[in-house]
Coordinates of C-alpha atoms and ligand atoms in Angstrom, one line a residue:
M695 CA 34.3 -7.9 11.9
N696 CA 32.9 -11.2 13.0
V697 CA 29.1 -11.4 12.9
L698 CA 26.6 -13.8 14.4
I699 CA 23.0 -14.0 13.1
L700 CA 20.5 -15.6 15.4
G701 CA 17.6 -17.6 13.8
S702 CA 17.0 -20.2 11.2
G703 CA 14.4 -19.1 8.6
G704 CA 14.2 -17.4 5.2
R705 CA 14.8 -14.0 6.9
E706 CA 18.0 -15.2 8.4
H707 CA 19.2 -16.8 5.1
T708 CA 18.5 -13.4 3.5
L709 CA 20.4 -11.5 6.2
A710 CA 23.3 -13.9 5.8
W711 CA 23.3 -13.5 2.0
K712 CA 23.4 -9.7 2.4
I713 CA 26.0 -9.6 5.2
S714 CA 28.2 -12.1 3.4
Q715 CA 28.7 -9.4 0.7
S716 CA 30.0 -6.8 3.1
P717 CA 33.5 -5.6 2.6
I718 CA 34.0 -5.3 6.3
L719 CA 32.9 -8.9 7.2
Q720 CA 35.5 -11.3 8.3
K721 CA 33.7 -14.3 9.6
L722 CA 30.0 -15.1 9.6
Y723 CA 28.2 -17.4 12.0
I724 CA 24.6 -18.3 12.1
A725 CA 22.8 -20.0 15.1
P726 CA 21.2 -22.3 14.4
G727 CA 20.9 -21.5 10.7
N728 CA 19.7 -23.8 8.0
A729 CA 21.0 -25.5 4.8
G730 CA 21.0 -22.2 3.0
T731 CA 23.0 -20.3 5.6
K732 CA 25.5 -23.1 5.8
K733 CA 26.8 -22.1 2.3
L734 CA 27.5 -18.5 3.5
G735 CA 29.0 -19.0 6.9
T736 CA 29.3 -21.4 9.8
N737 CA 26.1 -22.8 11.4
L738 CA 26.4 -23.3 15.1
R739 CA 23.9 -25.6 16.9
V740 CA 22.7 -23.2 19.5
N741 CA 19.2 -22.1 20.5
P742 CA 18.8 -18.3 20.2
N743 CA 16.9 -18.3 23.5
D744 CA 19.8 -19.9 25.4
F745 CA 21.7 -16.7 26.3
E746 CA 24.5 -18.4 28.2
A747 CA 25.2 -20.7 25.3
I748 CA 25.2 -17.7 22.9
K749 CA 27.6 -15.9 25.2
Q750 CA 30.0 -18.8 25.0
I751 CA 30.0 -18.8 21.2
V752 CA 30.4 -15.0 21.1
L753 CA 33.5 -15.4 23.3
D754 CA 34.8 -18.5 21.5
H755 CA 34.5 -16.9 18.0
K756 CA 35.3 -13.3 18.9
I757 CA 32.0 -12.0 17.6
D758 CA 31.8 -8.3 17.3
L759 CA 28.1 -7.9 16.2
I760 CA 25.0 -10.0 16.7
I761 CA 21.9 -9.6 14.6
V762 CA 18.8 -11.0 16.3
G763 CA 16.4 -12.4 13.6
P764 CA 13.3 -13.5 15.6
E765 CA 11.4 -11.7 18.3
E766 CA 11.5 -14.2 21.0
P767 CA 15.1 -13.7 22.2
L768 CA 14.4 -9.9 22.2
V769 CA 11.3 -10.2 24.2
R770 CA 13.2 -12.4 26.6
G771 CA 15.8 -9.7 27.0
I772 CA 18.9 -10.9 25.0
T773 CA 20.0 -7.3 24.4
D774 CA 20.0 -6.3 28.1
F775 CA 21.8 -9.6 28.9
F776 CA 24.6 -8.7 26.6
N777 CA 24.8 -5.0 27.5
Q778 CA 24.9 -5.8 31.2
D779 CA 27.6 -8.4 31.1
P780 CA 31.1 -7.0 31.7
D781 CA 32.6 -9.7 29.4
L782 CA 30.4 -8.6 26.5
Q783 CA 30.7 -4.9 26.6
N784 CA 32.3 -4.6 23.1
V785 CA 29.7 -6.7 21.4
K786 CA 27.0 -4.7 19.5
V787 CA 23.5 -6.2 19.4
I788 CA 21.2 -5.3 16.6
G789 CA 17.9 -5.6 18.4
P790 CA 16.1 -3.5 21.1
S791 CA 16.2 -3.7 24.8
Q792 CA 13.5 -5.9 26.6
E793 CA 11.5 -2.8 27.2
G794 CA 11.7 -1.8 23.5
A795 CA 10.7 -5.3 22.5
M796 CA 7.5 -4.9 24.5
L797 CA 6.2 -3.1 21.4
E798 CA 5.8 -6.5 20.0
G799 CA 5.7 -8.6 23.2
S800 CA 2.7 -6.9 24.6
K801 CA -0.1 -5.6 22.4
E802 CA -1.4 -3.5 25.3
F803 CA 2.0 -1.9 25.8
A804 CA 2.0 -1.1 22.1
K805 CA -1.5 0.4 22.2
R806 CA -0.7 2.5 25.2
F807 CA 2.5 3.7 23.5
M808 CA 0.6 4.7 20.4
Q809 CA -2.1 6.5 22.4
K810 CA 0.5 8.4 24.4
H811 CA 2.4 9.5 21.3
Q812 CA -0.7 10.2 19.2
I813 CA 0.1 7.6 16.6
P814 CA -3.1 6.6 14.6
T815 CA -4.4 3.1 15.5
A816 CA -7.7 1.4 16.2
A817 CA -9.6 2.3 19.4
Y818 CA -9.3 -0.5 22.0
Q819 CA -9.7 -1.7 25.5
S820 CA -7.9 -4.5 27.3
F821 CA -9.3 -7.1 29.7
T822 CA -8.1 -9.8 32.1
A823 CA -10.1 -12.9 33.1
D824 CA -11.7 -11.2 36.2
K825 CA -13.2 -8.6 33.9
L826 CA -14.9 -11.0 31.5
Q827 CA -18.4 -9.5 31.9
K828 CA -17.0 -6.0 31.3
A829 CA -15.3 -7.3 28.2
F830 CA -18.6 -8.7 27.0
H831 CA -20.2 -5.3 27.5
F832 CA -17.5 -3.7 25.5
L833 CA -17.9 -6.2 22.7
E834 CA -21.6 -5.4 22.6
T835 CA -20.8 -1.7 22.0
L836 CA -18.8 -2.6 18.8
E837 CA -19.9 -3.4 15.3
P838 CA -18.8 -6.7 13.8
P839 CA -16.3 -8.0 12.8
Y840 CA -14.7 -8.2 16.3
V841 CA -11.0 -8.2 16.7
L842 CA -9.5 -10.1 19.7
K843 CA -5.8 -10.0 20.3
A844 CA -3.8 -12.0 22.8
D845 CA -1.6 -9.5 24.6
G846 CA 1.6 -11.7 24.5
L847 CA 3.5 -13.5 21.9
A848 CA 1.5 -16.3 20.3
A849 CA 3.6 -17.3 17.3
G850 CA 1.6 -15.2 15.0
K851 CA -1.7 -16.9 15.9
G852 CA -3.0 -14.7 18.7
V853 CA -5.3 -12.4 16.6
L854 CA -8.9 -13.5 16.0
I855 CA -11.3 -11.7 13.7
L856 CA -14.9 -12.9 14.2
D857 CA -18.1 -11.9 12.4
N858 CA -20.5 -12.9 15.1
L859 CA -21.0 -11.6 18.6
E860 CA -21.7 -15.0 20.2
T861 CA -18.6 -16.5 18.6
A862 CA -16.6 -13.5 19.7
K863 CA -17.7 -14.0 23.3
K864 CA -17.0 -17.7 23.2
E865 CA -13.5 -17.1 21.8
L866 CA -12.9 -14.4 24.4
T867 CA -13.8 -16.8 27.2
A868 CA -11.5 -19.4 25.7
M869 CA -8.6 -16.9 25.6
L870 CA -9.1 -15.4 29.0
Q871 CA -10.4 -18.3 31.0
E872 CA -9.3 -21.4 29.2
H873 CA -5.8 -20.2 28.3
K874 CA -6.3 -20.7 24.5
F875 CA -2.9 -19.1 23.8
G876 CA -1.4 -20.0 27.2
T877 CA -0.3 -17.0 29.3
A878 CA -0.2 -14.9 26.1
S879 CA -4.0 -14.6 26.3
S880 CA -4.3 -13.9 30.1
K881 CA -4.9 -10.4 28.9
V882 CA -6.8 -9.6 25.7
V883 CA -6.9 -6.5 23.7
I884 CA -10.3 -5.9 22.0
E885 CA -10.1 -3.4 19.2
E886 CA -12.1 -1.7 16.5
Y887 CA -12.0 -3.3 13.1
L888 CA -10.1 -1.4 10.5
D889 CA -11.3 -1.9 6.9
G890 CA -8.5 -1.0 4.5
I891 CA -5.5 -2.3 2.6
E892 CA -2.4 -3.5 4.4
M893 CA 1.2 -2.8 3.9
S894 CA 4.4 -2.8 6.0
C895 CA 7.1 -0.3 6.5
F896 CA 10.5 -0.8 8.1
V897 CA 13.2 1.3 9.6
Y898 CA 16.6 0.8 11.2
T899 CA 17.0 3.0 14.2
D900 CA 19.4 3.9 17.0
G901 CA 16.5 5.0 19.1
K902 CA 16.9 8.6 18.0
N903 CA 17.6 8.7 14.2
Y904 CA 16.1 6.3 11.7
I905 CA 16.8 5.1 8.2
I906 CA 13.7 4.1 6.2
L907 CA 14.1 0.8 4.4
P908 CA 12.0 -0.4 1.4
E909 CA 8.3 -1.0 2.2
A910 CA 6.6 -4.3 1.4
K911 CA 3.2 -6.0 1.1
D912 CA 3.0 -9.6 2.2
Y913 CA 0.4 -12.3 1.5
K914 CA -0.7 -14.0 4.7
R915 CA -3.4 -16.5 3.7
I916 CA -2.6 -20.0 2.5
G917 CA -5.1 -19.8 -0.4
E918 CA -5.3 -17.9 -3.6
G919 CA -7.5 -14.7 -3.5
D920 CA -6.4 -14.3 0.2
T921 CA -8.6 -17.2 1.4
G922 CA -8.1 -19.9 4.0
L923 CA -5.9 -20.0 7.1
N924 CA -3.3 -17.4 8.1
T925 CA 0.3 -18.4 7.6
G926 CA 3.6 -16.8 8.4
G927 CA 3.5 -15.4 4.9
M928 CA 3.2 -16.9 1.4
G929 CA 4.9 -14.2 -0.6
A930 CA 5.7 -10.5 -0.7
V931 CA 6.4 -7.6 -3.0
S932 CA 8.4 -4.4 -2.8
P933 CA 7.9 -1.6 -3.6
V934 CA 4.2 -1.4 -3.0
P935 CA 2.6 0.1 -6.1
F936 CA -0.2 2.0 -4.4
A937 CA 2.2 3.5 -1.9
D938 CA 3.1 6.7 -3.7
K939 CA 5.4 9.5 -2.5
N940 CA 2.6 11.3 -0.7
L941 CA 1.4 8.3 1.2
L942 CA 5.0 7.4 2.2
K943 CA 5.5 10.9 3.4
R944 CA 2.3 10.7 5.5
I945 CA 3.4 7.4 7.0
E946 CA 6.7 9.0 7.9
K947 CA 5.1 12.0 9.5
K948 CA 2.2 10.3 11.3
V949 CA 3.7 7.0 12.2
I950 CA 7.5 6.6 11.8
S951 CA 8.7 9.9 13.2
P952 CA 6.3 10.0 16.3
S953 CA 7.2 6.4 17.0
I954 CA 10.9 7.0 17.1
Q955 CA 10.4 10.2 19.0
G956 CA 8.2 8.3 21.4
L957 CA 11.1 5.8 22.1
E958 CA 13.4 8.7 22.8
K959 CA 10.9 10.6 25.0
D960 CA 10.1 7.4 27.0
Q961 CA 13.9 6.7 27.3
I962 CA 13.5 3.2 25.8
D963 CA 16.8 1.8 24.5
Y964 CA 16.3 0.8 21.0
T965 CA 18.9 -0.2 18.4
G966 CA 17.5 -2.3 15.6
F967 CA 14.6 -2.7 13.2
V968 CA 11.0 -1.5 13.6
F969 CA 8.4 -3.2 11.4
F970 CA 5.2 -1.1 11.2
G971 CA 2.2 -3.2 10.2
L972 CA -0.2 -0.7 8.7
M973 CA -3.7 -0.5 7.5
I974 CA -4.3 2.2 4.9
I975 CA -7.8 3.7 4.9
N976 CA -8.6 6.5 2.5
D977 CA -4.9 7.1 2.0
E978 CA -4.3 7.5 5.8
P979 CA -2.1 5.1 7.7
Y980 CA -3.1 3.3 11.0
V981 CA -0.8 1.1 12.9
I982 CA -2.1 -2.5 13.3
E983 CA 1.0 -3.7 15.0
Y984 CA 4.7 -3.1 15.7
N985 CA 7.2 -5.8 15.3
V986 CA 10.7 -5.3 16.7
R987 CA 12.5 -7.3 14.0
L988 CA 12.3 -7.7 10.3
G989 CA 9.5 -9.7 8.7
D990 CA 9.5 -13.0 7.1
P991 CA 9.0 -13.1 4.0
E992 CA 9.3 -9.3 3.8
T993 CA 13.1 -9.5 4.4
E994 CA 13.4 -11.6 1.3
V995 CA 12.1 -8.7 -0.8
I996 CA 13.5 -5.7 1.0
L997 CA 17.1 -6.7 1.6
P998 CA 17.8 -7.5 -2.1
R999 CA 16.7 -3.9 -2.9
I1000 CA 19.2 -2.3 -0.5
E1001 CA 22.4 -1.5 -2.3
S1002 CA 24.2 -0.1 0.7
D1003 CA 26.3 -2.3 3.0
L1004 CA 24.3 -3.3 6.1
L1005 CA 27.4 -3.7 8.4
T1006 CA 28.4 -0.1 7.5
L1007 CA 24.9 1.0 8.4
F1008 CA 25.0 -0.9 11.7
T1009 CA 28.3 0.5 12.7
S1010 CA 27.7 4.1 11.6
Q1011 CA 28.5 6.7 14.2
N1012 CA 26.3 9.2 12.4
L1013 CA 23.1 7.5 11.4
K1014 CA 21.5 10.9 10.8
D1015 CA 23.6 11.5 7.7
F1016 CA 23.7 8.0 6.4
Q1017 CA 22.5 7.9 2.8
I1018 CA 20.9 4.5 2.0
K1019 CA 20.9 3.4 -1.6
I1020 CA 17.8 1.5 -2.7
T1021 CA 17.2 0.1 -6.2
P1022 CA 14.0 1.2 -7.9
D1023 CA 13.7 -2.3 -9.2
F1024 CA 10.7 -4.5 -8.1
S1025 CA 11.4 -7.4 -5.9
T1026 CA 9.0 -10.3 -5.5
T1027 CA 9.2 -13.4 -3.4
V1028 CA 7.0 -16.5 -3.6
M1029 CA 7.1 -19.1 -0.8
A1030 CA 7.1 -22.8 -1.5
V1031 CA 5.6 -24.6 1.5
S1032 CA 5.0 -28.2 2.6
G1033 CA 1.7 -29.7 1.7
G1034 CA -0.7 -29.4 4.7
Y1035 CA 0.9 -26.2 6.1
P1036 CA -0.2 -24.3 8.2
N1037 CA -1.7 -27.4 9.7
S1038 CA 0.3 -30.5 10.1
Y1039 CA 2.8 -31.5 7.3
E1040 CA 5.6 -33.9 6.7
K1041 CA 9.3 -33.1 6.8
G1042 CA 12.4 -34.7 5.4
K1043 CA 11.4 -34.6 1.7
P1044 CA 14.4 -34.3 -0.7
I1045 CA 14.5 -31.0 -2.6
T1046 CA 15.7 -31.2 -6.2
G1047 CA 16.5 -28.7 -8.9
L1048 CA 17.9 -25.9 -6.8
N1049 CA 21.0 -25.6 -8.9
S1050 CA 19.0 -25.1 -12.1
V1051 CA 17.5 -21.8 -10.9
T1052 CA 19.0 -18.8 -12.7
E1053 CA 16.4 -16.1 -12.7
S1054 CA 15.9 -15.9 -8.9
I1055 CA 17.7 -16.1 -5.6
V1056 CA 16.3 -19.0 -3.6
F1057 CA 16.3 -18.2 0.1
Q1058 CA 15.9 -21.3 2.2
A1059 CA 13.6 -21.3 5.2
G1060 CA 12.7 -24.8 6.6
T1061 CA 15.5 -26.8 5.2
K1062 CA 18.3 -29.0 6.4
Q1063 CA 21.2 -30.8 4.8
E1064 CA 22.0 -34.4 5.2
N1065 CA 25.2 -35.5 3.4
E1066 CA 24.8 -33.7 0.0
Q1067 CA 21.0 -33.8 0.0
I1068 CA 18.9 -30.8 1.0
L1069 CA 15.7 -31.8 2.8
T1070 CA 12.5 -30.0 3.8
N1071 CA 12.5 -29.3 7.5
G1072 CA 9.5 -26.9 8.1
G1073 CA 6.2 -25.5 6.8
R1074 CA 7.7 -22.7 4.8
V1075 CA 10.5 -24.2 2.9
L1076 CA 11.9 -22.0 0.1
A1077 CA 11.4 -18.3 -0.9
F1078 CA 11.9 -17.5 -4.6
T1079 CA 13.0 -13.9 -4.9
S1080 CA 13.5 -12.0 -8.1
L1081 CA 14.4 -8.5 -9.0
A1082 CA 13.4 -6.8 -12.3
P1083 CA 12.4 -3.4 -13.6
T1084 CA 8.7 -4.3 -13.4
M1085 CA 6.7 -6.3 -10.9
K1086 CA 5.4 -8.4 -13.7
E1087 CA 8.8 -9.5 -14.9
A1088 CA 10.0 -10.1 -11.3
L1089 CA 6.9 -12.3 -10.7
N1090 CA 7.5 -14.2 -14.0
N1091 CA 11.0 -14.9 -12.9
S1092 CA 9.9 -16.2 -9.5
Y1093 CA 7.3 -18.4 -11.0
N1094 CA 9.6 -19.7 -13.8
S1095 CA 12.1 -20.6 -11.1
L1096 CA 9.5 -22.4 -9.0
E1097 CA 8.9 -24.7 -12.0
K1098 CA 12.4 -26.0 -11.8
V1099 CA 12.4 -27.0 -8.1
H1100 CA 10.6 -30.0 -6.7
F1101 CA 9.8 -31.7 -3.4
N1102 CA 7.0 -34.0 -2.6
Q1103 CA 3.7 -32.2 -1.8
M1104 CA 5.2 -28.7 -2.6
Y1105 CA 2.6 -26.0 -2.6
F1106 CA 2.7 -22.3 -3.5
R1107 CA 0.2 -19.5 -4.2
K1108 CA 0.0 -18.7 -7.9
D1109 CA -1.4 -15.2 -7.4
I1110 CA 1.3 -13.3 -5.4
G1111 CA 1.3 -9.6 -6.5
F1112 CA -1.5 -10.1 -9.1
D1113 CA -3.9 -7.8 -7.3
L1114 CA -1.3 -5.0 -7.5
S1115 CA 0.0 -5.3 -11.1
Ligands
AMP2250 P1 -1.1 -9.5 13.7 O1 -0.9 -10.8 14.3 O2 -1.2 -8.4 14.7 O3 -0.2 -9.2 12.5 O4 -2.6 -9.5 13.1 C1 -2.9 -10.4 12.1 C2 -3.8 -9.8 11.0 O5 -5.0 -9.5 11.6 C3 -3.2 -8.5 10.5 O6 -2.3 -8.7 9.5 C4 -4.5 -7.9 9.9 O7 -4.8 -8.5 8.7 C5 -5.5 -8.4 10.9 N1 -5.9 -7.3 11.9 C6 -5.2 -7.1 13.0 N2 -5.8 -6.0 13.7 C7 -6.8 -5.6 12.9 C8 -7.8 -4.6 13.0 N3 -7.9 -3.8 14.0 N4 -8.7 -4.4 12.0 C9 -8.6 -5.2 10.9 N5 -7.8 -6.2 10.8 C10 -6.9 -6.4 11.7
LIG2251 N1 5.3 -11.8 7.7 C1 4.9 -11.3 8.9 C2 5.9 -11.3 10.0 O1 7.1 -11.6 9.9 O2 5.5 -11.1 11.2

């Protein structure tokens, strides 16, 4: 079959790497892709949010299956666009309907869904600008820290955690009245702070049955010891050492199973991934957020652990009986980012040494190729993924590989996974 992957980051390079190994793949296309995906398939210069342009490449290249990497096209309704077009009836889209994508596209929708289906999550209320005084009163009933969430998509920046009531009120005013996150913050969810340890779980679902994928823990802050600004993610590990069988079972029973049943009960069309962002408190899981796609850099650690063929999974007529094979090996990834990220940074720096890496797979994120030279082209540039029987060995391999690769002002965290090993 011919496959199109939408997106251009490390997640999409990893998906392309995995899909390119499939025995049932004929041709692989990535739109727009990056310098890494270019080696595995054909990059097409099309914006994943331009559905008409995507339709054209799907028809031109006889694409059978589309995997949507990022959330934005899903939240804008790409799956419904394809499913409703008579010319595109035979194209399978891996990604939920627009309604399903609301689980990520609207925090309030997600909270209501969790309440309705009794999925453990933080207590909350949501407010619009005309209810600012009420929102202040609600804040006053809470203990610090205060958690404010823009309802809509805000490129991963829409969550604020504030220690002080006055600052929280100021930020809330900025979100609701001064459009701090544009229309994404015209509604704000205020929720109870959950004090625990975070991890993420992933499933692939047809909206009724689900296959549990490897779990992961990512490192969001720019600085060592989890300090400094939030980023898209500076590294990840899988499996998560503290997530023993009992905890994983509880997560399935209390979170995964009721979430998928909730989709079915609410008649929400959903074929694709669900990413459960969890807080574990006293060994009990609470959902912090749903994402309707795979994570980045979580994909860079979970896909290399999956031994089964993904295209066979996506085209299975009997997901209920699909047996997924996952290696018990540890997978670690460390991100090399541009100096200055997540604030402003320079692009276009030549990357050297990639060919001398032998102990890791280097997944490219923000890169582009000019002639034979690979250049930096984003904040997060390269993900160094290693697999080994222990987390320590995997991390050693990732860090050894990082020593071999250079670009001007390259930065990475030296403590990924160290809190867990
Ligand atoms: P999100 O953008 O929803 O992933 O949230 C960003 C981060 O904020 C999460 O990864 C958590 O670290 C933190 N966070 C979100 N909600 C809560 C909460 N209710 N309690 C504590 N931390 C939270
Ligand atoms: N690494 C977090 C995310 O992909 O949302």
